[in-house]
Steps between C-alpha positions, in 0.01 A plus 500: 500500500360264240130419453447138394148404386382152605190346339315243714222284353283255695378167365273456804375718786806568712678716755830636366807601701774678305861417580856577399855384564836572343862404448607823673577307820584139581169439675283637217380821661549852363763609752498881522316527168121532512214348308128553546183396320210736433288223660647220713181291528174486307224267378433397141206317347555228238603657168574843650839666476668788677810708434713573806802733511824403672722796582867405544757743636863388511700585812758774445775265620403208269807383310486527120409175327221282368236379743172311478169607653234232539152654496175308511181384664407233752150351500579210732562227392638657179781758486617655173815715481652679203874567482593857410864587433615837624830670424642737762759740361 
């Protein structure tokens, strides 16, 4: 498992929903791999920030190669995702 720290900062009062996708499958989901946030949803006041952990565990049958995880936050109407390259050996 890998622990990825995600920093979220609000410019206005907002409700945040964390999200992720990947290049592990054609439709962008994680397949048999798993990913979970320490908090999926939370509120932030303007100027506040919060660090959230994303724990990724690759499936044992995942083929070796380079993949991309997209991890980010949705505040509706704005969604921000960060690309993270992972190398499975």
